[in-house]
Amino acid sequence: MKVLSVTSECYPLIKTGGLADVSGALPPALAAEGVAVTTLIPGYPSVLAALTNVEPILQLADLFGGPARILHGTAAELDILAIDAPHLYARPANPYLGPDGLDWPDNAQRFATLGQVAAFIAGGAAAPFVPDVLHLHDWQAALAAAYVHRQEGAQPGIVATVHNLAFQGLFPAAMLQLLAITPAQFTSEGVEFHGSISFLKAALVYADRITTVSPTYADEIRTPEGGMGLDGVLRARGSDVTGILNGIDTDVWDPEIDPLIPARFGRTKPARRAANKLAVQRRFGLAQDSGALLCGVVSRLSWQKGLDLLLEALPALRAQNMQLALLGSGEPGLHAAFSAAAVRDPAYVGCVFGYDEALAHTVQAGADALLVPSRFEPCGLTQLCAQRYGAIPLVSRSGGLADTVIDANAASRAVGVATGLQFAPVTRPALEHAILRLADLWRDTAAWRRTQRNGMAMDVSWRRPAAAYAALFRQLRPHAA
Ligand code: ADP
């Protein structure tokens, strides 16, 4: 079975968040299930630079204002089709934002291109490579479903995965002709969303199956509270919508061999984490106190992640002798507020702003607890990394966080299965209450160790999710459009 995974980011070639982790880790996991994945991705500079064994397989004279080539090659052990279209993608750094921090003004064309090329390939333009299934990730790939839907001839099955419903790819209706969307598709049963063009809706309407990245998020997005205006569309798809939990790449995230952390450790030797804790305290300028409970955060700084609540709860952390090491980047207001907190209380609050893969590993390897107070969280990956690395996750009870952390309450502790702490609702008092529960757990050393060991033993790999994706792909057969 051949799958074309269509994505705007893919670890380690280009990454802004969990989408890249998923699209990078799923192909090798699916290979073990007998599914061969080729990844179609824009030819950003970092992608083209990494590509080896390059062979041009398709020339296109004009894709939104310039010529393009489709290059087949290998990068990071992935089978890649890269869209080499310099007028769209030869831009540095972030795949979505210009140097001013704003969306590139031609993002509609840049990601409609991704969808169009996917549709060409679905129709046989890259034969002999013809996929059985298109796997579309998020809004950036979603328009492919609309283009394929109106193509003649046999077409692959389409699975669309929603990594975050908050990002929908909305553009003005005036772009209809430019984006080659037919009037027949611009209806409320098609890609129209309150008068605008919604890329994501194209996938929600025209894909054969829709997955999202956790069962709880699959439920949440079908409610008015969590559906971001698309809950009705999703409810109408009935059992075509399912949740498949993300895993993490357990070769990249393996504390026994991780080259990015100062001291390696395993489930049987968690005491070796102490050297990592000291390294984190040093790097973040915190007091070198092994007795203080060190909390880590590795996150985009955005409203979604609930970190404004954590700011408000800093006095509650301090009262329990807890330190905070925050690695993040995002909204300037949150940067400024956390910076100010670190200046006020440097022994207890330390921040590193920016994106730093190696430091993310070290925080996970050294922090005693990892805080994820998200207002909503489709799956969340950092709590999975934390559990594998022996940092106890304290998370809000939402989306994938609810599905992957077992709250250390009386019942779960009685049977010895707890892996962390959950809180709800996502408010300051509930977070502060959870901080008190974390302090209680820390004081009960035996219970803490047990919780830590349980987390480290959890299967957070891609093995089970990949089997679920493979089973889903196999249900779909190429069909006439
Ligand atoms: P989202 O995709 O919403 O940002 P996830 O938890 O699904 O959140 O995935 C975030 C990924 O990005 C994880 O792999 C995490 O380790 C990584 N990450 C987030 N912020 C940073 C940062 N500042 N530096 C390094 N890695 C980060």
JSON list of C-alpha atoms in Angstrom, two decimals, residues 178-260:
[
{"chain": "A", "resi": 178, "resn": "LEU", "atom": "CA", "xyz": [-7.09, 32.57, -8.39]},
{"chain": "A", "resi": 179, "resn": "LEU", "atom": "CA", "xyz": [-7.22, 29.40, -6.30]},
{"chain": "A", "resi": 180, "resn": "ALA", "atom": "CA", "xyz": [-9.12, 27.54, -9.03]},
{"chain": "A", "resi": 181, "resn": "ILE", "atom": "CA", "xyz": [-12.03, 26.71, -6.77]},
{"chain": "A", "resi": 182, "resn": "THR", "atom": "CA", "xyz": [-15.19, 26.26, -8.80]},
{"chain": "A", "resi": 183, "resn": "PRO", "atom": "CA", "xyz": [-18.39, 28.14, -7.92]},
{"chain": "A", "resi": 184, "resn": "ALA", "atom": "CA", "xyz": [-20.03, 24.73, -7.41]},
{"chain": "A", "resi": 185, "resn": "GLN", "atom": "CA", "xyz": [-17.56, 24.06, -4.58]},
{"chain": "A", "resi": 186, "resn": "PHE", "atom": "CA", "xyz": [-18.04, 27.46, -2.97]},
{"chain": "A", "resi": 187, "resn": "THR", "atom": "CA", "xyz": [-21.20, 26.61, -1.05]},
{"chain": "A", "resi": 188, "resn": "SER", "atom": "CA", "xyz": [-21.99, 25.86, 2.57]},
{"chain": "A", "resi": 189, "resn": "GLU", "atom": "CA", "xyz": [-21.75, 22.15, 1.66]},
{"chain": "A", "resi": 190, "resn": "GLY", "atom": "CA", "xyz": [-18.31, 22.85, 0.20]},
{"chain": "A", "resi": 191, "resn": "VAL", "atom": "CA", "xyz": [-15.39, 25.14, 1.04]},
{"chain": "A", "resi": 192, "resn": "GLU", "atom": "CA", "xyz": [-17.41, 28.23, 1.92]},
{"chain": "A", "resi": 193, "resn": "PHE", "atom": "CA", "xyz": [-17.30, 29.28, 5.59]},
{"chain": "A", "resi": 194, "resn": "HIS", "atom": "CA", "xyz": [-19.29, 32.39, 6.51]},
{"chain": "A", "resi": 195, "resn": "GLY", "atom": "CA", "xyz": [-18.48, 34.01, 3.18]},
{"chain": "A", "resi": 196, "resn": "SER", "atom": "CA", "xyz": [-14.79, 33.11, 3.18]},
{"chain": "A", "resi": 197, "resn": "ILE", "atom": "CA", "xyz": [-12.83, 30.26, 1.63]},
{"chain": "A", "resi": 198, "resn": "SER", "atom": "CA", "xyz": [-11.86, 27.69, 4.26]},
{"chain": "A", "resi": 199, "resn": "PHE", "atom": "CA", "xyz": [-9.04, 25.38, 3.22]},
{"chain": "A", "resi": 200, "resn": "LEU", "atom": "CA", "xyz": [-9.63, 23.12, 6.21]},
{"chain": "A", "resi": 201, "resn": "LYS", "atom": "CA", "xyz": [-13.30, 22.73, 5.42]},
{"chain": "A", "resi": 202, "resn": "ALA", "atom": "CA", "xyz": [-12.37, 21.33, 2.01]},
{"chain": "A", "resi": 203, "resn": "ALA", "atom": "CA", "xyz": [-10.82, 18.38, 3.80]},
{"chain": "A", "resi": 204, "resn": "LEU", "atom": "CA", "xyz": [-13.64, 18.05, 6.32]},
{"chain": "A", "resi": 205, "resn": "VAL", "atom": "CA", "xyz": [-16.19, 17.89, 3.48]},
{"chain": "A", "resi": 206, "resn": "TYR", "atom": "CA", "xyz": [-14.41, 15.97, 0.73]},
{"chain": "A", "resi": 207, "resn": "ALA", "atom": "CA", "xyz": [-12.05, 13.55, 2.54]},
{"chain": "A", "resi": 208, "resn": "ASP", "atom": "CA", "xyz": [-13.24, 9.96, 2.95]},
{"chain": "A", "resi": 209, "resn": "ARG", "atom": "CA", "xyz": [-12.16, 9.86, 6.58]},
{"chain": "A", "resi": 210, "resn": "ILE", "atom": "CA", "xyz": [-11.21, 12.51, 9.10]},
{"chain": "A", "resi": 211, "resn": "THR", "atom": "CA", "xyz": [-8.93, 11.77, 11.97]},
{"chain": "A", "resi": 212, "resn": "THR", "atom": "CA", "xyz": [-7.74, 13.94, 14.75]},
{"chain": "A", "resi": 213, "resn": "VAL", "atom": "CA", "xyz": [-4.95, 13.34, 17.17]},
{"chain": "A", "resi": 214, "resn": "SER", "atom": "CA", "xyz": [-6.76, 12.06, 20.25]},
{"chain": "A", "resi": 215, "resn": "PRO", "atom": "CA", "xyz": [-10.13, 10.48, 21.02]},
{"chain": "A", "resi": 216, "resn": "THR", "atom": "CA", "xyz": [-11.09, 13.22, 23.50]},
{"chain": "A", "resi": 217, "resn": "TYR", "atom": "CA", "xyz": [-10.28, 15.97, 20.98]},
{"chain": "A", "resi": 218, "resn": "ALA", "atom": "CA", "xyz": [-12.38, 14.06, 18.42]},
{"chain": "A", "resi": 219, "resn": "ASP", "atom": "CA", "xyz": [-15.30, 14.43, 20.85]},
{"chain": "A", "resi": 220, "resn": "GLU", "atom": "CA", "xyz": [-14.51, 18.03, 21.79]},
{"chain": "A", "resi": 221, "resn": "ILE", "atom": "CA", "xyz": [-14.44, 19.31, 18.20]},
{"chain": "A", "resi": 222, "resn": "ARG", "atom": "CA", "xyz": [-17.96, 18.01, 17.66]},
{"chain": "A", "resi": 223, "resn": "THR", "atom": "CA", "xyz": [-19.29, 20.31, 20.38]},
{"chain": "A", "resi": 224, "resn": "PRO", "atom": "CA", "xyz": [-20.10, 24.01, 20.01]},
{"chain": "A", "resi": 225, "resn": "GLU", "atom": "CA", "xyz": [-17.52, 24.80, 22.73]},
{"chain": "A", "resi": 226, "resn": "GLY", "atom": "CA", "xyz": [-14.65, 23.04, 20.98]},
{"chain": "A", "resi": 227, "resn": "GLY", "atom": "CA", "xyz": [-15.75, 23.05, 17.36]},
{"chain": "A", "resi": 228, "resn": "MET", "atom": "CA", "xyz": [-14.57, 26.54, 16.43]},
{"chain": "A", "resi": 229, "resn": "GLY", "atom": "CA", "xyz": [-17.52, 26.95, 14.12]},
{"chain": "A", "resi": 230, "resn": "LEU", "atom": "CA", "xyz": [-16.95, 23.62, 12.38]},
{"chain": "A", "resi": 231, "resn": "ASP", "atom": "CA", "xyz": [-18.64, 21.30, 14.89]},
{"chain": "A", "resi": 232, "resn": "GLY", "atom": "CA", "xyz": [-21.75, 21.00, 12.73]},
{"chain": "A", "resi": 233, "resn": "VAL", "atom": "CA", "xyz": [-19.69, 20.01, 9.69]},
{"chain": "A", "resi": 234, "resn": "LEU", "atom": "CA", "xyz": [-17.86, 17.44, 11.80]},
{"chain": "A", "resi": 235, "resn": "ARG", "atom": "CA", "xyz": [-21.01, 16.06, 13.39]},
{"chain": "A", "resi": 236, "resn": "ALA", "atom": "CA", "xyz": [-22.50, 15.61, 9.93]},
{"chain": "A", "resi": 237, "resn": "ARG", "atom": "CA", "xyz": [-19.62, 13.27, 9.06]},
{"chain": "A", "resi": 238, "resn": "GLY", "atom": "CA", "xyz": [-20.78, 10.82, 11.74]},
{"chain": "A", "resi": 239, "resn": "SER", "atom": "CA", "xyz": [-18.49, 7.85, 12.19]},
{"chain": "A", "resi": 240, "resn": "ASP", "atom": "CA", "xyz": [-16.08, 9.09, 9.50]},
{"chain": "A", "resi": 241, "resn": "VAL", "atom": "CA", "xyz": [-14.46, 11.14, 12.28]},
{"chain": "A", "resi": 242, "resn": "THR", "atom": "CA", "xyz": [-12.16, 9.29, 14.67]},
{"chain": "A", "resi": 243, "resn": "GLY", "atom": "CA", "xyz": [-9.33, 10.06, 17.07]},
{"chain": "A", "resi": 244, "resn": "ILE", "atom": "CA", "xyz": [-5.96, 8.35, 16.84]},
{"chain": "A", "resi": 245, "resn": "LEU", "atom": "CA", "xyz": [-3.50, 9.33, 19.55]},
{"chain": "A", "resi": 246, "resn": "ASN", "atom": "CA", "xyz": [-0.12, 10.60, 18.53]},
{"chain": "A", "resi": 247, "resn": "GLY", "atom": "CA", "xyz": [3.03, 8.85, 19.64]},
{"chain": "A", "resi": 248, "resn": "ILE", "atom": "CA", "xyz": [6.56, 10.19, 19.83]},
{"chain": "A", "resi": 249, "resn": "ASP", "atom": "CA", "xyz": [9.69, 8.98, 18.09]},
{"chain": "A", "resi": 250, "resn": "THR", "atom": "CA", "xyz": [11.13, 6.78, 20.80]},
{"chain": "A", "resi": 251, "resn": "ASP", "atom": "CA", "xyz": [14.49, 6.62, 19.00]},
{"chain": "A", "resi": 252, "resn": "VAL", "atom": "CA", "xyz": [14.84, 10.40, 19.14]},
{"chain": "A", "resi": 253, "resn": "TRP", "atom": "CA", "xyz": [13.35, 10.51, 22.64]},
{"chain": "A", "resi": 254, "resn": "ASP", "atom": "CA", "xyz": [15.25, 7.79, 24.48]},
{"chain": "A", "resi": 255, "resn": "PRO", "atom": "CA", "xyz": [16.86, 8.87, 27.76]},
{"chain": "A", "resi": 256, "resn": "GLU", "atom": "CA", "xyz": [19.24, 5.90, 27.72]},
{"chain": "A", "resi": 257, "resn": "ILE", "atom": "CA", "xyz": [20.99, 7.00, 24.52]},
{"chain": "A", "resi": 258, "resn": "ASP", "atom": "CA", "xyz": [19.95, 10.63, 23.98]},
{"chain": "A", "resi": 259, "resn": "PRO", "atom": "CA", "xyz": [23.05, 12.54, 22.81]},
{"chain": "A", "resi": 260, "resn": "LEU", "atom": "CA", "xyz": [21.37, 15.89, 23.56]}
]
